[in-house]
mmCIF file of C-alpha atoms in Angstrom:
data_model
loop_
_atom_site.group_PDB
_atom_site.id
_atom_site.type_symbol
_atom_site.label_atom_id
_atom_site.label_comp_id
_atom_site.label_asym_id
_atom_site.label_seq_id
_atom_site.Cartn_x
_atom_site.Cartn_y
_atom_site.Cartn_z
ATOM 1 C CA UNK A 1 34.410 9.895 24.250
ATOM 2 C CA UNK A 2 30.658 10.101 24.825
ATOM 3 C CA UNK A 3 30.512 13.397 22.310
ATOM 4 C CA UNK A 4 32.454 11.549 20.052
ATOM 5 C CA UNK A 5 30.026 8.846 19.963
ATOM 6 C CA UNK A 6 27.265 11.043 19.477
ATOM 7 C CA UNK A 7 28.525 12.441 16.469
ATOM 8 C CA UNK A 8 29.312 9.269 14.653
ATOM 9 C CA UNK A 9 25.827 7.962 15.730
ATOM 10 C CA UNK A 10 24.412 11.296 14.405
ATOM 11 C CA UNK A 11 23.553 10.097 11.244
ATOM 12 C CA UNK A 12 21.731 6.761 12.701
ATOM 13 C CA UNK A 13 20.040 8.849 14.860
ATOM 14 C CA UNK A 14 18.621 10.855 11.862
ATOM 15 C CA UNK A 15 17.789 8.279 9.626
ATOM 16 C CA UNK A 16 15.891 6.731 12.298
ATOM 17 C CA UNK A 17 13.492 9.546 13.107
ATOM 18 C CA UNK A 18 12.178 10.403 9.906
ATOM 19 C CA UNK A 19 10.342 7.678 8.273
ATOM 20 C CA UNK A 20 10.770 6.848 4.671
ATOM 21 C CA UNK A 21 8.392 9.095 2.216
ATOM 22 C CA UNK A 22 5.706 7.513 1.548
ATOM 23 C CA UNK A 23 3.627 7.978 -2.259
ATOM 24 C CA UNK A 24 -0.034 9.484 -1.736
ATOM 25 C CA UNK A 25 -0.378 5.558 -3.560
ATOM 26 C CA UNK A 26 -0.341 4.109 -0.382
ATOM 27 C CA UNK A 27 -2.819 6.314 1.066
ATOM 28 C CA UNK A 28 -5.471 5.384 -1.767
ATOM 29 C CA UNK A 29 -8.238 3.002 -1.402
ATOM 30 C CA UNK A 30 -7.642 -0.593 -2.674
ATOM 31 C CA UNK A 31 -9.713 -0.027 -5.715
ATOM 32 C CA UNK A 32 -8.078 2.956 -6.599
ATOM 33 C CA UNK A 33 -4.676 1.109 -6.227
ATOM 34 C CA UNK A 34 -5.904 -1.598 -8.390
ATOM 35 C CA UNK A 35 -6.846 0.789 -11.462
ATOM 36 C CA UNK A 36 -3.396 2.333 -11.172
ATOM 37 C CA UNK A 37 -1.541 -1.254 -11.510
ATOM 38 C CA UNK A 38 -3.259 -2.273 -14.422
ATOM 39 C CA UNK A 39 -2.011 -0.123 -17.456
ATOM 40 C CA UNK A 40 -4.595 -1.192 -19.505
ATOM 41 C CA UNK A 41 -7.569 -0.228 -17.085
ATOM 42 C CA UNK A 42 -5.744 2.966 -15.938
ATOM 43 C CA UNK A 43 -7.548 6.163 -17.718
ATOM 44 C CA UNK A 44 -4.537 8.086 -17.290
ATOM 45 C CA UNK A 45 -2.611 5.256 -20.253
ATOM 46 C CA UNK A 46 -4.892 6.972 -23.049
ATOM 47 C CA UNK A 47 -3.249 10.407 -22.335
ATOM 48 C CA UNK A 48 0.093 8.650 -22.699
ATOM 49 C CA UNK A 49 -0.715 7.041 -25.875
ATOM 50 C CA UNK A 50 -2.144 10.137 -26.839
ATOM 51 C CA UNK A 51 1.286 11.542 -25.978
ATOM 52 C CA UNK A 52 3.137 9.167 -27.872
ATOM 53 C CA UNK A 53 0.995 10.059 -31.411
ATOM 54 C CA UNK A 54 1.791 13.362 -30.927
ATOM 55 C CA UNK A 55 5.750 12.851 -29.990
ATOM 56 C CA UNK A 56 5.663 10.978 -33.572
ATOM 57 C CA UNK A 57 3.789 13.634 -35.410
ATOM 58 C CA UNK A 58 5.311 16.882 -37.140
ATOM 59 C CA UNK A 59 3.883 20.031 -36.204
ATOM 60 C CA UNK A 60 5.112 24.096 -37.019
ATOM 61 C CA UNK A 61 7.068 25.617 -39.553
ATOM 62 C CA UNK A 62 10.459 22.885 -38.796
ATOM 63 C CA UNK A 63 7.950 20.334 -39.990
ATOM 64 C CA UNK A 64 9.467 18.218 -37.195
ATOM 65 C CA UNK A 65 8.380 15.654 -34.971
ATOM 66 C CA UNK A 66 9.853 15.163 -31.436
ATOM 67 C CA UNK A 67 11.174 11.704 -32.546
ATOM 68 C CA UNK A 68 12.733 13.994 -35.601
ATOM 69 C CA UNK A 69 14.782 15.189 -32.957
ATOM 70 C CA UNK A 70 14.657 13.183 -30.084
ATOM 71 C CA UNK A 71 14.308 9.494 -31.478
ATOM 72 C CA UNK A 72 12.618 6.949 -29.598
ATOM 73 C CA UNK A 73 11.043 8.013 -25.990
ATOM 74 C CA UNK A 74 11.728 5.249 -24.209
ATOM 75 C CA UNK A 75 15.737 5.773 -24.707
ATOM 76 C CA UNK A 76 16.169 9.734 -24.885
ATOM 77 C CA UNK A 77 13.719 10.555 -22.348
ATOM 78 C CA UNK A 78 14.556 7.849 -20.076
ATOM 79 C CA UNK A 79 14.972 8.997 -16.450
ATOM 80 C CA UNK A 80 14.712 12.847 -17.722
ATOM 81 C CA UNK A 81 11.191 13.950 -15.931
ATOM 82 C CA UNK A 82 12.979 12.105 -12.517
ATOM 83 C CA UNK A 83 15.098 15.269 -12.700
ATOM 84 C CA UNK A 84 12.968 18.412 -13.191
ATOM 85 C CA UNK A 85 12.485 20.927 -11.961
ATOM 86 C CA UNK A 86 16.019 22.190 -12.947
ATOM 87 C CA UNK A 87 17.679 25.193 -14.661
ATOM 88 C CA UNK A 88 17.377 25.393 -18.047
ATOM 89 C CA UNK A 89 20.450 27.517 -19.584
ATOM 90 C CA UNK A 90 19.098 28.130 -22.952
ATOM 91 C CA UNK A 91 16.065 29.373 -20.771
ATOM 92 C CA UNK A 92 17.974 31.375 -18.099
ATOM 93 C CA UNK A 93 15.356 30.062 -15.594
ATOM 94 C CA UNK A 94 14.568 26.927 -13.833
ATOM 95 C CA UNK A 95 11.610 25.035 -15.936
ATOM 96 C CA UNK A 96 9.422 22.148 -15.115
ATOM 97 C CA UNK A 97 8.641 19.633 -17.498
ATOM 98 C CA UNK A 98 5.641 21.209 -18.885
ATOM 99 C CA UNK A 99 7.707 24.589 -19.321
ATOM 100 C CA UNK A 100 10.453 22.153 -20.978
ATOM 101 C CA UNK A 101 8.504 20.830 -22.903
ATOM 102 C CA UNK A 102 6.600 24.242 -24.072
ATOM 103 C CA UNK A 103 10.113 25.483 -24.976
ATOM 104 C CA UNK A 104 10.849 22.815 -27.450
ATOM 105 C CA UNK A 105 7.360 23.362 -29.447
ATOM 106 C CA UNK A 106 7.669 26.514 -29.673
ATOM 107 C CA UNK A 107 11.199 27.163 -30.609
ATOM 108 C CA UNK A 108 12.624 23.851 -31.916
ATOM 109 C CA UNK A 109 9.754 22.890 -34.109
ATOM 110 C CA UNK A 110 8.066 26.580 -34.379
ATOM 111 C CA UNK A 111 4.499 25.343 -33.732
ATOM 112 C CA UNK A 112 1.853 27.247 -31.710
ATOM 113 C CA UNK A 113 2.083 27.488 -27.954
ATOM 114 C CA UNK A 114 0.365 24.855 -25.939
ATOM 115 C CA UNK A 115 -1.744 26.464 -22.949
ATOM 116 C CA UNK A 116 -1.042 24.993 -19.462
ATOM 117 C CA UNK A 117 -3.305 22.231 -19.426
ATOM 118 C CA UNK A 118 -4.493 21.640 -22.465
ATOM 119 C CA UNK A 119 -5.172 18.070 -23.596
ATOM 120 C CA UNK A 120 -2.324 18.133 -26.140
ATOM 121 C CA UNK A 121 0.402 19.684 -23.373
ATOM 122 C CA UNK A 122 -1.038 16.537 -20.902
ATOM 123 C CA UNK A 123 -0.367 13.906 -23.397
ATOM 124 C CA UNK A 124 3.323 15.201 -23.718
ATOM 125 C CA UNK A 125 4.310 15.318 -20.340
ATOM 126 C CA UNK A 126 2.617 12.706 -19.655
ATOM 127 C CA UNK A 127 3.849 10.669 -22.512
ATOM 128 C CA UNK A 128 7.541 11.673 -21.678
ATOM 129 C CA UNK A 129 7.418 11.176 -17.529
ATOM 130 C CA UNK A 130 6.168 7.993 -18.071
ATOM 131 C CA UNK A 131 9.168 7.203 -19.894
ATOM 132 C CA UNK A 132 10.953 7.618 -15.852
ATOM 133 C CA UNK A 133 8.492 5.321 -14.456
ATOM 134 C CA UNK A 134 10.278 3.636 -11.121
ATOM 135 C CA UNK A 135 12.823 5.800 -11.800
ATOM 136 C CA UNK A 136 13.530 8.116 -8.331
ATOM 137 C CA UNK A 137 13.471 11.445 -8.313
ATOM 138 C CA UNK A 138 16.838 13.691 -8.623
ATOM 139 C CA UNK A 139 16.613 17.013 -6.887
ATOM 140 C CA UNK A 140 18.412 19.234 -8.910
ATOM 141 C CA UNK A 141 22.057 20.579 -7.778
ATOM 142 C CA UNK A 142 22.467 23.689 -9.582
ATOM 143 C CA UNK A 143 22.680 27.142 -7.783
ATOM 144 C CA UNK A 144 19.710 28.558 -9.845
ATOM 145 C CA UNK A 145 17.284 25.436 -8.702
ATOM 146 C CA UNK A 146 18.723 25.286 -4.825
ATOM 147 C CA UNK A 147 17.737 28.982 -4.283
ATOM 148 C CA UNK A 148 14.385 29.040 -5.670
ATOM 149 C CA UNK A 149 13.723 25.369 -3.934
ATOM 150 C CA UNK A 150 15.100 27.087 -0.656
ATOM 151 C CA UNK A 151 11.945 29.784 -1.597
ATOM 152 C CA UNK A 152 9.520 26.631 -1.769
ATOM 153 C CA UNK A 153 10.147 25.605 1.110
ATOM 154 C CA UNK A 154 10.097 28.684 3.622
ATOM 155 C CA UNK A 155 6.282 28.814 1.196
ATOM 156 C CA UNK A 156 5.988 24.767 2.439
ATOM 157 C CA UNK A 157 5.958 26.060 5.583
ATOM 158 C CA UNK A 158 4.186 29.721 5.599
ATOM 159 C CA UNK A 159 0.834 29.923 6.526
ATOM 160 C CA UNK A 160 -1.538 31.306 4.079
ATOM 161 C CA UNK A 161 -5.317 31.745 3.019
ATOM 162 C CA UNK A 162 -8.574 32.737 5.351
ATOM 163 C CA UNK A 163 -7.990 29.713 6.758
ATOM 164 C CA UNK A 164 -4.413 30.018 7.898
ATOM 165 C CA UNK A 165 -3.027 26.950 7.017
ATOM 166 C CA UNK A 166 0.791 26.225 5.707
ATOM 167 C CA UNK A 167 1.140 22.810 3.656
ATOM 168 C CA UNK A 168 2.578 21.589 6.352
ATOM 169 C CA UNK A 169 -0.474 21.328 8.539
ATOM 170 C CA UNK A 170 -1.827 19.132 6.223
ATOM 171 C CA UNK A 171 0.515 17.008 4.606
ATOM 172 C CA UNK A 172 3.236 16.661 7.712
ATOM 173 C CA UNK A 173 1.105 16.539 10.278
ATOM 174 C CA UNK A 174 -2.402 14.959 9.527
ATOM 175 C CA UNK A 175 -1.244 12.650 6.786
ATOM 176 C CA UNK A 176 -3.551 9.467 6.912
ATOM 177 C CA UNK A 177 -5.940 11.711 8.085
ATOM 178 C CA UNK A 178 -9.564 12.248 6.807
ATOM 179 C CA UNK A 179 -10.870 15.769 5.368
ATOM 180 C CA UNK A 180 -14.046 15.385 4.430
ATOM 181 C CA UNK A 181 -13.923 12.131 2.336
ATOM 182 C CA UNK A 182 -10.381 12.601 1.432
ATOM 183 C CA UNK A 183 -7.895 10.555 3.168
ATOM 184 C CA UNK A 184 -4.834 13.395 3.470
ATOM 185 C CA UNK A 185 -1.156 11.687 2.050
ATOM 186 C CA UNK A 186 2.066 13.135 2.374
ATOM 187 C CA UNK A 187 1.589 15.636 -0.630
ATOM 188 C CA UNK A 188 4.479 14.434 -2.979
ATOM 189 C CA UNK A 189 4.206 14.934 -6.525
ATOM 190 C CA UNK A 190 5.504 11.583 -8.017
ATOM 191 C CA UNK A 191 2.397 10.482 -9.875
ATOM 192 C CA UNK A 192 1.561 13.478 -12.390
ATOM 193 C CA UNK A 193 0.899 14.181 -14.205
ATOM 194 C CA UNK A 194 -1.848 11.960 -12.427
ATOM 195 C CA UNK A 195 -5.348 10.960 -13.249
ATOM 196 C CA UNK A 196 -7.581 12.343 -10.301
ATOM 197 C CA UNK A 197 -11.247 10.577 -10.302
ATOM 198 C CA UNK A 198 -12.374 13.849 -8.934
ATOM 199 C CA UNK A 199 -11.445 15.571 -12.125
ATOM 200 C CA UNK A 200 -12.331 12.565 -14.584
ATOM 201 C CA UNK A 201 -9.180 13.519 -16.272
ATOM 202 C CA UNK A 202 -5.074 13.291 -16.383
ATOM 203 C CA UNK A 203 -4.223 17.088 -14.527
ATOM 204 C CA UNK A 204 -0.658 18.709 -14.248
ATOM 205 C CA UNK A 205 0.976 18.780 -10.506
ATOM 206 C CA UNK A 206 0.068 22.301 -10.916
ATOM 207 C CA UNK A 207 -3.519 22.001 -11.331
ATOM 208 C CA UNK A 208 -3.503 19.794 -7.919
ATOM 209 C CA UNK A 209 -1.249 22.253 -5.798
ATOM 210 C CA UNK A 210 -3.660 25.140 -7.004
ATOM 211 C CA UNK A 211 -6.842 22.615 -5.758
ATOM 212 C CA UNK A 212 -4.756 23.117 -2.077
ATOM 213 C CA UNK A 213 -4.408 26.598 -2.765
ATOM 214 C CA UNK A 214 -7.892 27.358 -3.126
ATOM 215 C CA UNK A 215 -8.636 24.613 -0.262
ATOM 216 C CA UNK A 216 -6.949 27.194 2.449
ATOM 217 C CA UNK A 217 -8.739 30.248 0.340
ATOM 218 C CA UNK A 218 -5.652 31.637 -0.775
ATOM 219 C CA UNK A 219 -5.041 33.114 -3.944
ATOM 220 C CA UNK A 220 -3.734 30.479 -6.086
ATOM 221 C CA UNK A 221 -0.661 31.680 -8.422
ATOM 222 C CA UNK A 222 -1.084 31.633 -11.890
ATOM 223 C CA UNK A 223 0.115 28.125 -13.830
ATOM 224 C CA UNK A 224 3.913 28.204 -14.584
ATOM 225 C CA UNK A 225 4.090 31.221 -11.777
ATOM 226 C CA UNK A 226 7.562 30.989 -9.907
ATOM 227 C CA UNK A 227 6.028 30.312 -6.777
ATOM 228 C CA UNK A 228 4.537 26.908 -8.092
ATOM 229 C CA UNK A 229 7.725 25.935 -9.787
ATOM 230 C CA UNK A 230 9.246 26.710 -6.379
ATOM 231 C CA UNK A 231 7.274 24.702 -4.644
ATOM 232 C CA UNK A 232 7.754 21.692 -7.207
ATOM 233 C CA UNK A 233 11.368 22.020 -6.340
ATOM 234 C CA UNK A 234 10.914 21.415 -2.867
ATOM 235 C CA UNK A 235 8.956 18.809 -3.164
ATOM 236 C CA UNK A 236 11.127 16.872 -5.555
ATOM 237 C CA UNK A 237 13.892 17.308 -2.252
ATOM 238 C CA UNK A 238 11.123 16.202 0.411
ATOM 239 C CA UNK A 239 9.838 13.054 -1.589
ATOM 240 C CA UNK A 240 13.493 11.934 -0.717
ATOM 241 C CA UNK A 241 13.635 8.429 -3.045
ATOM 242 C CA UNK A 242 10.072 8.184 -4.429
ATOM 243 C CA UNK A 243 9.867 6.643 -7.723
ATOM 244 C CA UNK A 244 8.500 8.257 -10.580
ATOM 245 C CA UNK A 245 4.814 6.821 -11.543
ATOM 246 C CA UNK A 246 3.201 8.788 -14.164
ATOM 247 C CA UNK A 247 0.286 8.512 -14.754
ATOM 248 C CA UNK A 248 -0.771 7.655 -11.345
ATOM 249 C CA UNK A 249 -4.393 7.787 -10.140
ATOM 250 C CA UNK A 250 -5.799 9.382 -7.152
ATOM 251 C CA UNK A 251 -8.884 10.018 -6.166
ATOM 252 C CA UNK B 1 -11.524 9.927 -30.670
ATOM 253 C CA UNK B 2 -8.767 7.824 -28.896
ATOM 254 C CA UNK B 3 -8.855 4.458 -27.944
ATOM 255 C CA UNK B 4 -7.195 1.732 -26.729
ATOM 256 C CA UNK B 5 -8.193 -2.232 -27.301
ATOM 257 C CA UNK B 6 -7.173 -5.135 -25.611
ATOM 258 C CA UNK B 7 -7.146 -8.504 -27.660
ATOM 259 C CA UNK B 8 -5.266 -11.433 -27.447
ATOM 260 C CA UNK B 9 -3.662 -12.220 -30.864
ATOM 261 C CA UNK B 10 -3.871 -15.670 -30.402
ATOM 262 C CA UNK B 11 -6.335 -18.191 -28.262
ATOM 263 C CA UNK B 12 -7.250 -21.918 -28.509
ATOM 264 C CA UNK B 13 -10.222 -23.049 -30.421
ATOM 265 C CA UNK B 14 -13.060 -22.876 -27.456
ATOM 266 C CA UNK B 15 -10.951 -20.752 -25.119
ATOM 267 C CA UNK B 16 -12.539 -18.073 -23.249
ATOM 268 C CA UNK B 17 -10.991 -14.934 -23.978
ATOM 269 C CA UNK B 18 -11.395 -11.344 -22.272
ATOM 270 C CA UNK B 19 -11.343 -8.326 -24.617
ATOM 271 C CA UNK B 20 -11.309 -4.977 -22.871
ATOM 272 C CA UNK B 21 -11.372 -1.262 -24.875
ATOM 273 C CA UNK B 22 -11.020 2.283 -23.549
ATOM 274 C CA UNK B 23 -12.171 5.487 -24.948
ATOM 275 C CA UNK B 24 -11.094 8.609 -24.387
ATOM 276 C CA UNK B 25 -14.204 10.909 -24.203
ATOM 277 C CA UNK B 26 -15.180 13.247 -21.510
ATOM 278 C CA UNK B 27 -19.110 11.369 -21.222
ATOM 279 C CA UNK B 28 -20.721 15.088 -20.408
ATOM 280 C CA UNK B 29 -23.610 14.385 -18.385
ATOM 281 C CA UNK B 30 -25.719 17.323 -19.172
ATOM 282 C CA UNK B 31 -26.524 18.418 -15.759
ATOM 283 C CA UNK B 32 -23.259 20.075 -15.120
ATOM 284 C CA UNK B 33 -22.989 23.809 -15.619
ATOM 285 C CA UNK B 34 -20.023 25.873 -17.380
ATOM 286 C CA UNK B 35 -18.265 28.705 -15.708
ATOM 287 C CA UNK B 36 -20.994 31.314 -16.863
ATOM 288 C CA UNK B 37 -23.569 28.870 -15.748
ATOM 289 C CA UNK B 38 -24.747 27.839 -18.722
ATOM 290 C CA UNK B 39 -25.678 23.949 -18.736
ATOM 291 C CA UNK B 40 -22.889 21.784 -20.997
ATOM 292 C CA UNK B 41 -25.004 20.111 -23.490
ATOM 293 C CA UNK B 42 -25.374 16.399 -22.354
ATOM 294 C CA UNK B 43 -22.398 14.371 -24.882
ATOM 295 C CA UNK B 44 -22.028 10.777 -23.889
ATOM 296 C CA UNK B 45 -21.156 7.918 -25.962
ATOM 297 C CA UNK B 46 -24.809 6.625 -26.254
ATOM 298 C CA UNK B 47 -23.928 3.043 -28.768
ATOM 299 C CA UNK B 48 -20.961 0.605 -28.611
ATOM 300 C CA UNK B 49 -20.757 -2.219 -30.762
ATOM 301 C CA UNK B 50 -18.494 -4.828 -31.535
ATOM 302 C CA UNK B 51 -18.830 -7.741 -33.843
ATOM 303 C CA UNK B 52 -16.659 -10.847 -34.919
ATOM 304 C CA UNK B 53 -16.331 -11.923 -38.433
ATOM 305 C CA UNK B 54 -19.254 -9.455 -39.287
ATOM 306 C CA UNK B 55 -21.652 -10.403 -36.276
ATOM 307 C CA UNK B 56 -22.928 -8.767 -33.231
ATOM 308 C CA UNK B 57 -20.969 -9.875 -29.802
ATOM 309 C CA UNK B 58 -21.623 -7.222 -27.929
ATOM 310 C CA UNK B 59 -23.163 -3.583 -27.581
ATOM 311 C CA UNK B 60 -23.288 -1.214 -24.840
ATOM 312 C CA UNK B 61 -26.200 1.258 -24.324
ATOM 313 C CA UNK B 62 -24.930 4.246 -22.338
ATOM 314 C CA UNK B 63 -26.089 7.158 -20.669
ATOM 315 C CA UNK B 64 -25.012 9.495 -17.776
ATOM 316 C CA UNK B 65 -24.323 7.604 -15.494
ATOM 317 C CA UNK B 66 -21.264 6.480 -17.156
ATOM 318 C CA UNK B 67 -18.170 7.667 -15.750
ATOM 319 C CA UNK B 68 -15.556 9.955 -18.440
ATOM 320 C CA UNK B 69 -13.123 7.597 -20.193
ATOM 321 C CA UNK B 70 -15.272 4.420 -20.165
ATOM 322 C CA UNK B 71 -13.405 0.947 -19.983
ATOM 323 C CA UNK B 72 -15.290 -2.058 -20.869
ATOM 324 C CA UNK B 73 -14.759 -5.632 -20.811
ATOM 325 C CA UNK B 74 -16.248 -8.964 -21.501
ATOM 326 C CA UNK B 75 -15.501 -12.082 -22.746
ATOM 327 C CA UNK B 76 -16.279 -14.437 -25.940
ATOM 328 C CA UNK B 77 -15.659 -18.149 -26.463
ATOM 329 C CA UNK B 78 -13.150 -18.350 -29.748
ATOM 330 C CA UNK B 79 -14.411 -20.807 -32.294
ATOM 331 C CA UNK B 80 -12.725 -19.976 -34.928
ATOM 332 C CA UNK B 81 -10.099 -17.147 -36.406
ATOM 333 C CA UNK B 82 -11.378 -13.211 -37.708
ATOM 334 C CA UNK B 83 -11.696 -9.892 -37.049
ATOM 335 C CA UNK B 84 -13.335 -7.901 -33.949
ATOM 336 C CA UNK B 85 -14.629 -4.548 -34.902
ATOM 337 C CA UNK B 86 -15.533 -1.948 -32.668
ATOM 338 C CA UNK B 87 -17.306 1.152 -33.583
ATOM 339 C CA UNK B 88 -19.160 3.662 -31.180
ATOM 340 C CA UNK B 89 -21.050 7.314 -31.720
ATOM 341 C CA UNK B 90 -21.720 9.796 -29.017
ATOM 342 C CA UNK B 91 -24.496 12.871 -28.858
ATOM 343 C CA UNK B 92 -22.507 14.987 -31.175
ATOM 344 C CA UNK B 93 -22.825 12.273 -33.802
ATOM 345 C CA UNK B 94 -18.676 11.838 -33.408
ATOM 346 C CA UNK B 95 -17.901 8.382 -34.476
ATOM 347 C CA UNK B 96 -15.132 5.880 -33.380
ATOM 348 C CA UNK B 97 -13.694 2.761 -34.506
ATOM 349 C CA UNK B 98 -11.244 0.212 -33.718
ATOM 350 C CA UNK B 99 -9.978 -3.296 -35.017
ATOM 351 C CA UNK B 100 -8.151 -6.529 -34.462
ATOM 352 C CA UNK B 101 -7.393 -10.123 -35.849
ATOM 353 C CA UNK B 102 -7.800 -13.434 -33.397
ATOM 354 C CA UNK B 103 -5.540 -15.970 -34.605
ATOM 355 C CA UNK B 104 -7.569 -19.505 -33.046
ATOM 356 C CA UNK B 105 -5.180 -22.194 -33.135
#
């Protein structure tokens, strides 16, 4: 009788011991909290209506805009960054937004590539994951995207660098912590692309995960490298029921 | 150069009404060096102005110390109905320009 009861109460049990998520938001200073809640003071809202000129403008040899295609933002791309990473079929590989994104430019409209962080790349995804705000995020289900998040994680969890230090050092354990002026947050991804005072512009996830990278002294993989979009995948999964808030700022 | 304005289309004759505009620029300090080393050439927007109905309500004089994607805001009493025009220059001699009609009611 007492197993039994265990095992119904298992669940409880669980839910109880590990808190809700909580967004590196709550971990910034009131000021920077402030900037974020007003959309007209918050830098990152000039990448987004940079974005939206550019979803509305033709570009490559389809002579096609995004809206050509896709209509208006706020309806077709509604809730869509909430659920990436995920595998792309066309693709045959599981693509973040950016990579998405990338895809459609160059083969739907036939325009030049957009490097990884340039301004005009930004102002997409930004433009379009702002389109999920308080939306939460969807890990995705498909066998492609569960093995290569089951890669991010064991990497979550691996030590690496001079410095020896797994993600999890950080971001599990010493979260509210300082490190150096930084207060440390849980290390979810649910603001970017996010505008980081420290950069004095909007960045990509990627651009912040290779900042930790380089923190331990490891080598940090190229951008769009598996390993990153791995790790994305995992942390999607570990940010549990986060909401989406692109463009969020951070310090 | 991208920007975004903030004014209210409408106020009441002698309200006091806060208009607020953001610029997308980087505001290159010229003390920062590239990844060869070499010094980035100092690029900030230096002038702001903005007048109402074709006078001067407000200008900004910047330098360095301004942080990249400057917002700025202040306020003006609304007498009477017209059109705020913004226009700023940086280093490079790149100009900007916004505008909006106040409807005073």
């Amino acid at each position: 009788m007492r197993a039994l009861c265990m095992l119904l109460l298992w669940p409880l049990l669980l839910a109880a011991q590990t808190p809700a998520p909580r967004s590196g938001l709550e971990f910034a200073s009131a000021d920077v909290r402030a900037l974020q809640a007003d959309d007209f003071a918050n830098p990152g809202m000039l990448w987004v209506a940079r974005g939206e000129k550019l979803w509305n403008t033709p570009a490559g040899r389809s002579a096609t805009s995004c809206a050509g295609c896709h209509r208006e933002a706020p309806v077709s791309m509604k809730g869509v960054a909430a659920r990436y990473p995920r595998f792309d079929r066309e693709a045959g590989a599981v693509l973040n937004l950016e990579a998405r994104i990338k895809r459609c430019r160059e083969s739907r409209q036939q325009a030049e590539a957009l490097p990884h962080e340039s301004e005009d790349l930004l102002a997409l995804t930004a433009y379009v994951a702002h389109q999920s705000r308080g939306q939460s995020l969807v890990p995705a289900k498909d066998v492609a995207s569960v093995a290569a998040r089951e890669r991010g994680r064991e990497q979550y969890f691996r030590r690496q660098g001079q410095m020896n230090l797994a993600c999890m050092h950080c971001h599990d354990r010493l979260a509210g912590r300082k490190l150096l002026s930084d207060t440390i947050s849980e290390g979810h991804g649910n603001g970017y692309p996010a505008y980081r005072l420290e950069w004095q512009a909007l960045g990509s996830l990627q651009r912040r995960l290779r900042a930790c990278f380089t923190g331990v002294r490891a080598e940090a993989p190229a951008f769009g490298a598996p390993e990153l979009i791995e790790l994305e995948l995992y942390l999607v999964q570990r940010a549990g029921p986060l909401r989406v808030e692109t463009p969020a700022v951070r310090r | 150069m991208l920007a975004r304005i903030q004014v209210p289309a409408q106020a009441k004759r002698g309200e006091i009404i806060t208009i607020r505009i953001a610029i997308q620029h980087p505001m290159e300090t010229g003390y920062r060096p590239d990844h060869f080393g070499r010094r980035i050439p100092r690029n900030v927007i230096h002038t702001l102005v903005v007048r109402f109905a074709g006078a001067e309500v407000f200008r900004a004089d910047m330098g360095s110390g301004v942080s990249a994607n400057p917002f700025l805001q202040f306020h003006v009493r609304a007498e009477a109905g017209g059109e705020f025009t913004f226009d700023w220059v940086d280093d490079t001699g790149a100009k900007g320009s916004e505008r909006a009609t106040l409807n005073v009611v």
